[in-house]
Short mmCIF file of C-alpha atoms and ligand atoms in Angstrom, two decimals:
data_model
loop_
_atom_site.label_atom_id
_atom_site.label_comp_id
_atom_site.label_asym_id
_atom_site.label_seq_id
_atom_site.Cartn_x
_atom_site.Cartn_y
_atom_site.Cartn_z
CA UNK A 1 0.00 0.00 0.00
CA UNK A 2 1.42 3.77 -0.53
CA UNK A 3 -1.12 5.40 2.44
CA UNK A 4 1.28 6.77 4.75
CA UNK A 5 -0.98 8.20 7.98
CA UNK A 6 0.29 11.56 9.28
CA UNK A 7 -2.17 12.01 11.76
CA UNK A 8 -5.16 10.33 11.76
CA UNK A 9 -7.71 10.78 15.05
CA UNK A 10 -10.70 9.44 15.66
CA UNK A 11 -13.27 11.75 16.29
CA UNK A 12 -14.87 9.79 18.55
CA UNK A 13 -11.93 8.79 20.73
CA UNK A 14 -11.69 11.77 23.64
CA UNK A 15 -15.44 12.49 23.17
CA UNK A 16 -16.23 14.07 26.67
CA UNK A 17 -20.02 14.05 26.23
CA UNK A 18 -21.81 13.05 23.89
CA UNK A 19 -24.35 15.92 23.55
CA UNK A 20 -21.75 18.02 22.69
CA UNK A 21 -22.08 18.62 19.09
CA UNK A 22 -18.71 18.62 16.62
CA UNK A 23 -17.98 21.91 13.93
CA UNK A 24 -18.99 19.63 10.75
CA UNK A 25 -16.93 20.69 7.69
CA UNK A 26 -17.84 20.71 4.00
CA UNK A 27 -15.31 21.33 1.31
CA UNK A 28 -16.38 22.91 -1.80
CA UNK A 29 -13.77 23.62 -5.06
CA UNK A 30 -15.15 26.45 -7.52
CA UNK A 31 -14.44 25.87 -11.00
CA UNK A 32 -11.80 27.58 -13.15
CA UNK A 33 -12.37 31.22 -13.42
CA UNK A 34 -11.33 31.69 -17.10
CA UNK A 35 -12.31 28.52 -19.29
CA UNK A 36 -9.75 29.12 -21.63
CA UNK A 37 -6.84 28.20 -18.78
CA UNK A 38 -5.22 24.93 -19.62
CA UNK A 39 -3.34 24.38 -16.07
CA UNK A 40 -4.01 21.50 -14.04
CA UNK A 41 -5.96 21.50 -10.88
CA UNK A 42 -3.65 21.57 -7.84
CA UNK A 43 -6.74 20.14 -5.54
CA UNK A 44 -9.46 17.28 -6.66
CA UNK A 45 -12.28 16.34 -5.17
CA UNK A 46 -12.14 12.31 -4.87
CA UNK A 47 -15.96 11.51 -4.00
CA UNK A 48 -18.19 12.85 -1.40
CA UNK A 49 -16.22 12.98 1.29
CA UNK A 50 -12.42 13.40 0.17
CA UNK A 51 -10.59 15.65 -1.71
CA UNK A 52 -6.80 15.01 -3.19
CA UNK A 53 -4.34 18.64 -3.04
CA UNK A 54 -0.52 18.33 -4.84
CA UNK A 55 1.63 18.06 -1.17
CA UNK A 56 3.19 21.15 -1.44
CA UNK A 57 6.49 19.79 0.11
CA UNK A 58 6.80 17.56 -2.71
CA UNK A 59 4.22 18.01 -5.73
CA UNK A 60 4.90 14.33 -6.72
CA UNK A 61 2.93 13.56 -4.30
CA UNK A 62 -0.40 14.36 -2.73
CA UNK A 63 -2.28 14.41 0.04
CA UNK A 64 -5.70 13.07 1.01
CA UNK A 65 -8.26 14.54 3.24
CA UNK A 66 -11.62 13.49 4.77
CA UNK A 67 -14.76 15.82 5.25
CA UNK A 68 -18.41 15.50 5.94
CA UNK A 69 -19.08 16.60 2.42
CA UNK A 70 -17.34 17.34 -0.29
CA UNK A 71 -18.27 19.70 -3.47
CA UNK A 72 -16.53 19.93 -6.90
CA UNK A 73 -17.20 22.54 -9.48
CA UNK A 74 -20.30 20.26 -10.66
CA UNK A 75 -21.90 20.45 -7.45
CA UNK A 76 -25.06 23.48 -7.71
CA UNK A 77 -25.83 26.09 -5.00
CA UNK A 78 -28.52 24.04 -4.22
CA UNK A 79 -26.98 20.49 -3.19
CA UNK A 80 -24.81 22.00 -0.85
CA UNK A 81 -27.65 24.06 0.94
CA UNK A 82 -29.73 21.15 1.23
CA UNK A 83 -27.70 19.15 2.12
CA UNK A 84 -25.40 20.62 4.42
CA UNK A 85 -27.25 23.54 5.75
CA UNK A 86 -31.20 23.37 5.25
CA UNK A 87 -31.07 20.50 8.54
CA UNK A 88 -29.76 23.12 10.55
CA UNK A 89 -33.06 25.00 9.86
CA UNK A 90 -35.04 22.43 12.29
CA UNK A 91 -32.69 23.39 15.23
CA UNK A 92 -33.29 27.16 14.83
CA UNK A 93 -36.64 26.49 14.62
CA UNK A 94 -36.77 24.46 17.92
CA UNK A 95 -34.51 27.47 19.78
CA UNK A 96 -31.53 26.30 19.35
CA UNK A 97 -28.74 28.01 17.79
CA UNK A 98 -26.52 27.20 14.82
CA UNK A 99 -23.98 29.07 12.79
CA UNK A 100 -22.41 28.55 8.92
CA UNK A 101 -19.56 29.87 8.21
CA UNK A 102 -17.58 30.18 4.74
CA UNK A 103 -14.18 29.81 5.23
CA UNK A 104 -10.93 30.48 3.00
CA UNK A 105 -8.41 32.19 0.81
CA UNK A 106 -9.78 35.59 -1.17
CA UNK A 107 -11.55 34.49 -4.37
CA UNK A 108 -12.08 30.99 -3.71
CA UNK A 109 -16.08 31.92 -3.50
CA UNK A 110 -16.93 32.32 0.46
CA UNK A 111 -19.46 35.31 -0.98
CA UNK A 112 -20.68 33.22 -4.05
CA UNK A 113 -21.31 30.09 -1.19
CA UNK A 114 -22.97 32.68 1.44
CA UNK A 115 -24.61 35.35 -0.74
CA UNK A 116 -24.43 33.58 -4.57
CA UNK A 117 -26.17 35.58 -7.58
CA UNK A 118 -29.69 36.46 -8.70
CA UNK A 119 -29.81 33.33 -10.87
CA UNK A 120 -28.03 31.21 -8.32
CA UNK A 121 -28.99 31.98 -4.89
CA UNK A 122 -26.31 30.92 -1.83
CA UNK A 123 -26.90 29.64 1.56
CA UNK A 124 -28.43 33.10 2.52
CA UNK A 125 -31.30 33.63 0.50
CA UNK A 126 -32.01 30.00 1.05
CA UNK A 127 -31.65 30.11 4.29
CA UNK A 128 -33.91 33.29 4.47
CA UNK A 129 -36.55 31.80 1.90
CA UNK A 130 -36.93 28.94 3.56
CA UNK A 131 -37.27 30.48 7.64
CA UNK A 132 -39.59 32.46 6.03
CA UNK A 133 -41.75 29.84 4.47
CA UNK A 134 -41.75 27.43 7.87
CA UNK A 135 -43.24 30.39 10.08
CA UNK A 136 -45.56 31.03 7.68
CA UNK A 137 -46.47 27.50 7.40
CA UNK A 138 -46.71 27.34 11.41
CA UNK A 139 -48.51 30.43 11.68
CA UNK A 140 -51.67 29.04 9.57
CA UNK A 141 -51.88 25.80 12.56
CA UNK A 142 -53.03 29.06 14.75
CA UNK A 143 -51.36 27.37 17.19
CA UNK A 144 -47.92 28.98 17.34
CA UNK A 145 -46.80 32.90 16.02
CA UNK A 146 -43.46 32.88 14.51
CA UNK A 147 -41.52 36.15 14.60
CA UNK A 148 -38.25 36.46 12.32
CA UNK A 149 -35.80 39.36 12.64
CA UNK A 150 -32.79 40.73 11.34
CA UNK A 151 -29.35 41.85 12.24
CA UNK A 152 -26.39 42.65 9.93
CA UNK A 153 -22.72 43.42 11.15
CA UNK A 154 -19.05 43.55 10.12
CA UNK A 155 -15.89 42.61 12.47
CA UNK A 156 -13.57 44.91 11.00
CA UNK A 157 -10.42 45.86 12.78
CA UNK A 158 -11.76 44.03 16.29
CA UNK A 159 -14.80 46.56 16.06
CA UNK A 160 -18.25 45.82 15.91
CA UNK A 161 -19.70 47.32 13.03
CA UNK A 162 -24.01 48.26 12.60
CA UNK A 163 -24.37 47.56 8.88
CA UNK A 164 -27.83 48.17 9.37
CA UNK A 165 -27.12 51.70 10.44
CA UNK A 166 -23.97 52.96 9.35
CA UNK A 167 -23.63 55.30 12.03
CA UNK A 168 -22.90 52.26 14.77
CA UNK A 169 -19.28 51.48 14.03
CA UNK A 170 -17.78 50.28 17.17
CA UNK A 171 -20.42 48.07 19.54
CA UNK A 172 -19.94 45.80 22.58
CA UNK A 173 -20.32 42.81 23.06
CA UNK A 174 -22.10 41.73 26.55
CA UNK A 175 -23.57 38.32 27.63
CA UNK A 176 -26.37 38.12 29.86
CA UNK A 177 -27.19 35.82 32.81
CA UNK A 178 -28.41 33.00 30.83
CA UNK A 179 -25.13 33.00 28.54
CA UNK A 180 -26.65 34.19 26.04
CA UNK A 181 -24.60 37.36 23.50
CA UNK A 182 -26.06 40.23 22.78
CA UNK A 183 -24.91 43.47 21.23
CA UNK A 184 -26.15 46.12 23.02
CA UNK A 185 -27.71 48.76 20.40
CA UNK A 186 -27.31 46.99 17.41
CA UNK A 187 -30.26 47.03 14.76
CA UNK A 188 -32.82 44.70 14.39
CA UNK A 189 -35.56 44.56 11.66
CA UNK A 190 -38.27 42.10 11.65
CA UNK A 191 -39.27 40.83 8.21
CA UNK A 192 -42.54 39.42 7.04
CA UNK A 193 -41.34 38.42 3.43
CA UNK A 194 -38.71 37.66 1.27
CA UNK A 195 -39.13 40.63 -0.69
CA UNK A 196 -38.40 42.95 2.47
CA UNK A 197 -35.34 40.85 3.48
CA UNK A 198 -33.95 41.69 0.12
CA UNK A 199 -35.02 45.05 0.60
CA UNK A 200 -32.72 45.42 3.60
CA UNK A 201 -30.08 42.82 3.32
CA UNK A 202 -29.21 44.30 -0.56
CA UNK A 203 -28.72 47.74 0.51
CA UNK A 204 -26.82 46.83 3.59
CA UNK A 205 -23.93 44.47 1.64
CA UNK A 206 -23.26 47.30 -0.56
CA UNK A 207 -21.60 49.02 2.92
CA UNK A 208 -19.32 46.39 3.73
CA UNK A 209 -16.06 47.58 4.34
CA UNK A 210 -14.07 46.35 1.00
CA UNK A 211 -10.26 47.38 -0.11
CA UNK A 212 -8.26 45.91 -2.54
CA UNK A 213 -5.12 43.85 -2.56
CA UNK A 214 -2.61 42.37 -4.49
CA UNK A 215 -4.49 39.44 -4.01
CA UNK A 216 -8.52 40.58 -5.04
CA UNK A 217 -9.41 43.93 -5.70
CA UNK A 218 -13.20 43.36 -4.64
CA UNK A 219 -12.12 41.46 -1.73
CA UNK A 220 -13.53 42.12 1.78
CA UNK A 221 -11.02 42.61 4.71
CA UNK A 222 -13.53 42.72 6.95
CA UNK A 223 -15.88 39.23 8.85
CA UNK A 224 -19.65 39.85 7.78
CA UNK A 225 -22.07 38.20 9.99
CA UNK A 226 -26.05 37.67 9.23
CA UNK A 227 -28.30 37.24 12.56
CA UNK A 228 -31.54 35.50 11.75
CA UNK A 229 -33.41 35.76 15.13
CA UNK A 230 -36.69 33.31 15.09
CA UNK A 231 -39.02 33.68 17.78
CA UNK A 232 -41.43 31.08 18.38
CA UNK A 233 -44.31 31.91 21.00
CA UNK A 234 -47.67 29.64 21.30
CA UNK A 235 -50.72 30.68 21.02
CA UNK A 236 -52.50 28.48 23.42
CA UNK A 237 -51.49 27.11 27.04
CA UNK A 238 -49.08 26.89 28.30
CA UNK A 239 -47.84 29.95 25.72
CA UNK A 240 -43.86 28.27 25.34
CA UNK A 241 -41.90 30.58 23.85
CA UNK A 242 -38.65 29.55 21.76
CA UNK A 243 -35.67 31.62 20.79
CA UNK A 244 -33.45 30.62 17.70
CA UNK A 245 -30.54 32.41 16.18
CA UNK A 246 -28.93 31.48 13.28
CA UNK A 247 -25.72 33.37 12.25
CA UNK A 248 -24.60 33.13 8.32
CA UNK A 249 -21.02 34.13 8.70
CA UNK A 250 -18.80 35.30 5.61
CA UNK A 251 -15.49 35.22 6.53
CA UNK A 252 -12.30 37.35 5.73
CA UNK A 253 -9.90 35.70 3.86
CA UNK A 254 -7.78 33.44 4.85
CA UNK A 255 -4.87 33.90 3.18
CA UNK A 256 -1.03 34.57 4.55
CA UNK A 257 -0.76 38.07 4.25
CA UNK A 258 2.76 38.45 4.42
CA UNK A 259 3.05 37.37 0.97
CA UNK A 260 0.35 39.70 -0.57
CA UNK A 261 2.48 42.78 -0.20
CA UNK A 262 0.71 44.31 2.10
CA UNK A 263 1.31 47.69 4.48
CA UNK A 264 0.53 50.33 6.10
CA UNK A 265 -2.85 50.42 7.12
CA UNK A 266 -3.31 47.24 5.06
CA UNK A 267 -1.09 45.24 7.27
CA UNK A 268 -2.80 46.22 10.45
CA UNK A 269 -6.20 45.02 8.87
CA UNK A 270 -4.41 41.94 8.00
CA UNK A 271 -3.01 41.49 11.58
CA UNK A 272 -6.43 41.51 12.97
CA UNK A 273 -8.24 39.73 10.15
CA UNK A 274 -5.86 36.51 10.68
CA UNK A 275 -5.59 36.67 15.02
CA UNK A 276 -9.64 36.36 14.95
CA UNK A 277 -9.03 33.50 12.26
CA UNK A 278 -6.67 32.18 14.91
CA UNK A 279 -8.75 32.28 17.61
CA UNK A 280 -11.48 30.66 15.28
CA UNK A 281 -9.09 27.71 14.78
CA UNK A 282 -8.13 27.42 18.23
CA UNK A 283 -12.02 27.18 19.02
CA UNK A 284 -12.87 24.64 16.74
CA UNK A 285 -10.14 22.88 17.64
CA UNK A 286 -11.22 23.06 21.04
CA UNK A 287 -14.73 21.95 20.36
CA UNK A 288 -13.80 19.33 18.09
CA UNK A 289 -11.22 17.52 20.25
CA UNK A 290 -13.79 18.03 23.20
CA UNK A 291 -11.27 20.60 25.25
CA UNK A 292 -13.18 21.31 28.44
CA UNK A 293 -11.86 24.98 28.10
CA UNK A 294 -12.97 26.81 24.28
CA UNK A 295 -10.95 30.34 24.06
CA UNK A 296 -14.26 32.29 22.88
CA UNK A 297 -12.69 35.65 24.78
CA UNK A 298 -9.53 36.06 22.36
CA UNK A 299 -11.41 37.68 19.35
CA UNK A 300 -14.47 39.91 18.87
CA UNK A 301 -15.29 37.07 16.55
CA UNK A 302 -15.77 34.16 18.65
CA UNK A 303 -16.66 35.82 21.36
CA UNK A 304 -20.07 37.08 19.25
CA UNK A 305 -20.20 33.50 18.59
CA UNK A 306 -20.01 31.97 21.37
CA UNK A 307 -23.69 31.06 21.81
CA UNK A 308 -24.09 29.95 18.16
CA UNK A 309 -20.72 28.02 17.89
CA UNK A 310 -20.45 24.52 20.64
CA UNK A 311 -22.04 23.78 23.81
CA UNK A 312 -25.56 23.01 22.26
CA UNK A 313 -25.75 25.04 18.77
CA UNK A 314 -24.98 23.74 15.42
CA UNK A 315 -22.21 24.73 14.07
CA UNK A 316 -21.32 23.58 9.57
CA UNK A 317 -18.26 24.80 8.36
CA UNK A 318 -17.52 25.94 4.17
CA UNK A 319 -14.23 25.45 3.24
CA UNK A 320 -13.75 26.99 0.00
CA UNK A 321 -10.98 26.36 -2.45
CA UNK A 322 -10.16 27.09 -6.14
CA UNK A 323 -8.03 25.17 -8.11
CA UNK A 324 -5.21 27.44 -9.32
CA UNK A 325 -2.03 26.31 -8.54
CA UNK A 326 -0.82 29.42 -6.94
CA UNK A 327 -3.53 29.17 -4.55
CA UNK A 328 -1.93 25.63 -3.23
CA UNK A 329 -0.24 26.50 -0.25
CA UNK A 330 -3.26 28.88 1.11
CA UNK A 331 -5.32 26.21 0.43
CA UNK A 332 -3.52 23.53 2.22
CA UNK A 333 -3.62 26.02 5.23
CA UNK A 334 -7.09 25.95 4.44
CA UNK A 335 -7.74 22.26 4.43
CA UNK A 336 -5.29 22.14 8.05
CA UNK A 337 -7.29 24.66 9.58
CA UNK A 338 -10.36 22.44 8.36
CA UNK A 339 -9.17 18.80 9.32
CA UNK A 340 -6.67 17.40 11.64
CA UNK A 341 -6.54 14.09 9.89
CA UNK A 342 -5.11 13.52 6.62
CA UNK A 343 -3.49 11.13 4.55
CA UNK A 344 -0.26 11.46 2.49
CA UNK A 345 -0.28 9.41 -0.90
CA UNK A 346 3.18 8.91 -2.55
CA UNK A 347 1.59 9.60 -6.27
CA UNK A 348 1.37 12.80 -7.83
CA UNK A 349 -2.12 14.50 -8.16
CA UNK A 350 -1.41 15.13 -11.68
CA UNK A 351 -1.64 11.85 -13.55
CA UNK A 352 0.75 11.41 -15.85
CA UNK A 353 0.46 8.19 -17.07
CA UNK A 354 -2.92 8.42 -18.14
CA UNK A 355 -3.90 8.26 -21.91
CA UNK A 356 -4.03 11.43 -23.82
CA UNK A 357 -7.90 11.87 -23.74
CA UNK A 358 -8.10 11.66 -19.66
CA UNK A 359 -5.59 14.25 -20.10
CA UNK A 360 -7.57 16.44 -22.19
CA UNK A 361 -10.56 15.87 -19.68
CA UNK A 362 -8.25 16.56 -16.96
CA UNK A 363 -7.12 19.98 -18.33
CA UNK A 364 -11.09 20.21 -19.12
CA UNK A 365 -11.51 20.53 -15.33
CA UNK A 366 -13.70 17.74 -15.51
CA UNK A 367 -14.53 16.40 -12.21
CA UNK A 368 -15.72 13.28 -12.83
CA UNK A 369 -12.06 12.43 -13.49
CA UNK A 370 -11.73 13.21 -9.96
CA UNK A 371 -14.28 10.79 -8.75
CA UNK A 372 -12.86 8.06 -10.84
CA UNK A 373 -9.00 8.45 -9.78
CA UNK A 374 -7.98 5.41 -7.24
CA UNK A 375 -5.65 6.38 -4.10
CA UNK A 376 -3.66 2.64 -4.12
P1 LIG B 401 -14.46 35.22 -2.02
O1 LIG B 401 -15.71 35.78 -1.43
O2 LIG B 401 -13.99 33.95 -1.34
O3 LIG B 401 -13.35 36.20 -2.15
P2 LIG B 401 -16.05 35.11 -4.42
O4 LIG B 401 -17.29 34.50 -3.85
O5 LIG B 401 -16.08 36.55 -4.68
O6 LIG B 401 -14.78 34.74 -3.53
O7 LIG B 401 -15.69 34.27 -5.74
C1 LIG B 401 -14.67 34.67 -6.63
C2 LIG B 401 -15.18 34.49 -8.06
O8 LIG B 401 -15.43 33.11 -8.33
C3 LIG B 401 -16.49 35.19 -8.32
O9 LIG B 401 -16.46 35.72 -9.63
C4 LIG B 401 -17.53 34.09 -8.22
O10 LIG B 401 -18.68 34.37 -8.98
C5 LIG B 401 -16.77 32.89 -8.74
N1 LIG B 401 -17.21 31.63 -8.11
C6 LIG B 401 -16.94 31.24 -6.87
N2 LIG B 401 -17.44 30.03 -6.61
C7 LIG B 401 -18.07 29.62 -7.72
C8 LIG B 401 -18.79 28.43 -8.11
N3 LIG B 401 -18.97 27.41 -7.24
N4 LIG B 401 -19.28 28.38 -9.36
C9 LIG B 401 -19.09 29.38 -10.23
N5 LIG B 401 -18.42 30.51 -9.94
C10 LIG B 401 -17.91 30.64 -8.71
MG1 LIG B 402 -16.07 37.66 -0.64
#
């Protein structure tokens, strides 16, 4: 055999309790940008739960890793939301919490997962849609009202940022005596339908704090963070009452920016863009390896998230990639920050040997090739 474990852990093995629930992770590759490009993919996605990235140590070989679910360029908007995302729905709707984030380098499509376009709609107006139609649907038993509201903020520099009202730009954070995080005078707009939503959530996005680097010129410094409140109160004895947050999370990019040529005033954003990704990692690393201690206090980040993000909330990961070769080593940090296990395979993503139309399908970016390539 030519498997060579690095690290492989059992997820199960120093489970502390079992109600605890894990960070799941999916892993989705974007397609080419530019059809015409003729490179070959530095990262593969194997089948649904493994994807194959060049080691970057030693391109001839490369190295395995092992997700919940795993989505190549074929995969649509919608197979990912439903099946990764829409079961978090039930929780919110039961008062729980949950929270998903997109994770990864700039340009890799955290904004296309989260936010998508008109034609293809991402996890958010999904999400949204969907909220929307179950509290409808639960309003006409008469026996429950369902109550859905809105919040919309940036973590930009470690400040909280109202981009609901522009003229919040620096909010605390404060938890009250039933552990639950609040913001204290941060905007929140109930919505009734889908059109409203758009209504508010449009204009808002187009305030998001955005600069451009070496790297993306549209990309977004800055952590932008949905709150979907859902309120849940019964119309008949004993009147229950149910509160349910879900937080759609778009995440700065993830990238090393010490090699995107950054300063000045640049360099301080990137300083605090990649110590809140820190802490992020050393939470779910926490949570995941069932730490009794989770370092929620070390960014504004995970501290905003600490209700929504372990203990009892729901909690789905987006790792996105693209498969450029010059984005392989921020996307093996990526896939790190994403896994602890992996597998190193002494063959060489790129298959050499393979007959001259595989190749051509290869260079295609066609990801059924993918599916079909054996590790042994
Ligand atoms: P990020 O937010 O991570 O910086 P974007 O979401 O802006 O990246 O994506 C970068 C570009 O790639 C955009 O033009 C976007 O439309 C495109 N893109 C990303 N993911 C996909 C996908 N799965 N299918 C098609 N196009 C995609
Ligand atoms: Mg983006």
């Amino acid at each position: 055999t030519i498997l060579i474990p690095l690290y492989c852990w059992n997820q199960d093995m120093d489970k502390p309790d079992s109600e605890r629930s894990k960070v799941k992770v999916a892993v989705r590759q974007r397609p080419f940008l530019h059809s015409s490009e003729r490179e070959e993919p530095c990262l593969r996605i194997l089948d649904k739960q493994s994807v194959s990235i060049m080691n970057y140590r030693d391109r001839r070989e490369s190295v395995v890793y092992s997700f919940d679910w795993c989505y190549g360029p074929d995969n649509s908007q919608q197979e990912l939301y439903e099946e990764a995302v829409k079961p978090e729905l039930s929780h919110v709707l039961r008062g729980q919490n949950a929270s998903v984030f997109a994770y990864g380098p700039t340009g890799t499509g955290k904004t296309y997962t989260m936010v998508g376009t008109s034609g293809n709609p991402g996890v958010i107006p999904r999400a949204v849609g969907d909220l929307l139609h179950a509290s409808q649907a639960t309003a006409q038993t008469k026996l429950w009202a369902v109550c859905i509201s809105i919040s919309y903020l940036e973590i930009y520099q470690e400040k909280v940022r109202d981009l609901l009202d522009t003229n919040k730009q620096d909010l605390p954070i404060r938890q009250d005596r039933n552990g639950a995080i609040l913001v204290p005078g941060l905007t929140e707009r109930v919505v009734d339908s889908y059109a409203q939503f758009e209504r508010i959530f449009m204009a808002a996005s187009r305030h998001r704090m955005t600069a451009s680097t070496q790297l993306n010129h549209t990309s977004s410094r800055s952590h932008s963070l949905l709150m979907l409140r859902v309120v849940k109160t019964e119309q008949v004895t004993p009147f229950r009452r149910f509160f349910g947050k879900l937080h759609l999370v778009d995440l700065a990019g993830s990238e090393d920016n010490r090699r995107t040529g950054n300063s000045g005033v640049r360099l301080k954003e990137s300083g605090s863009i990649n110590s809140s990704l820190f802490a992020l990692s050393k939470v779910v690393d926490a949570l995941n390896q069932g730490f009794t201690f989770v370092p929620y206090r070390e960014s504004k980040l995970t501290r905003l998230l600490q209700d929504s993000l372990g203990g009892s909330a729901h909690t789905v990961m987006v790792t996105n990639l693209a498969p450029e070769q010059h984005f392989l080593f921020d996307s093996t940090s990526a896939l790190n920050f994403a896994s602890k296990s992996k597998l190193v395979v002494n063959r060489p993503l790129t298959l050499q040997s393979q007959q001259p139309v595989m190749k051509r399908r290869l260079s295609n970016n066609d990801g059924e090739l993918g599916r079909n390539a054996t590790l042994a």
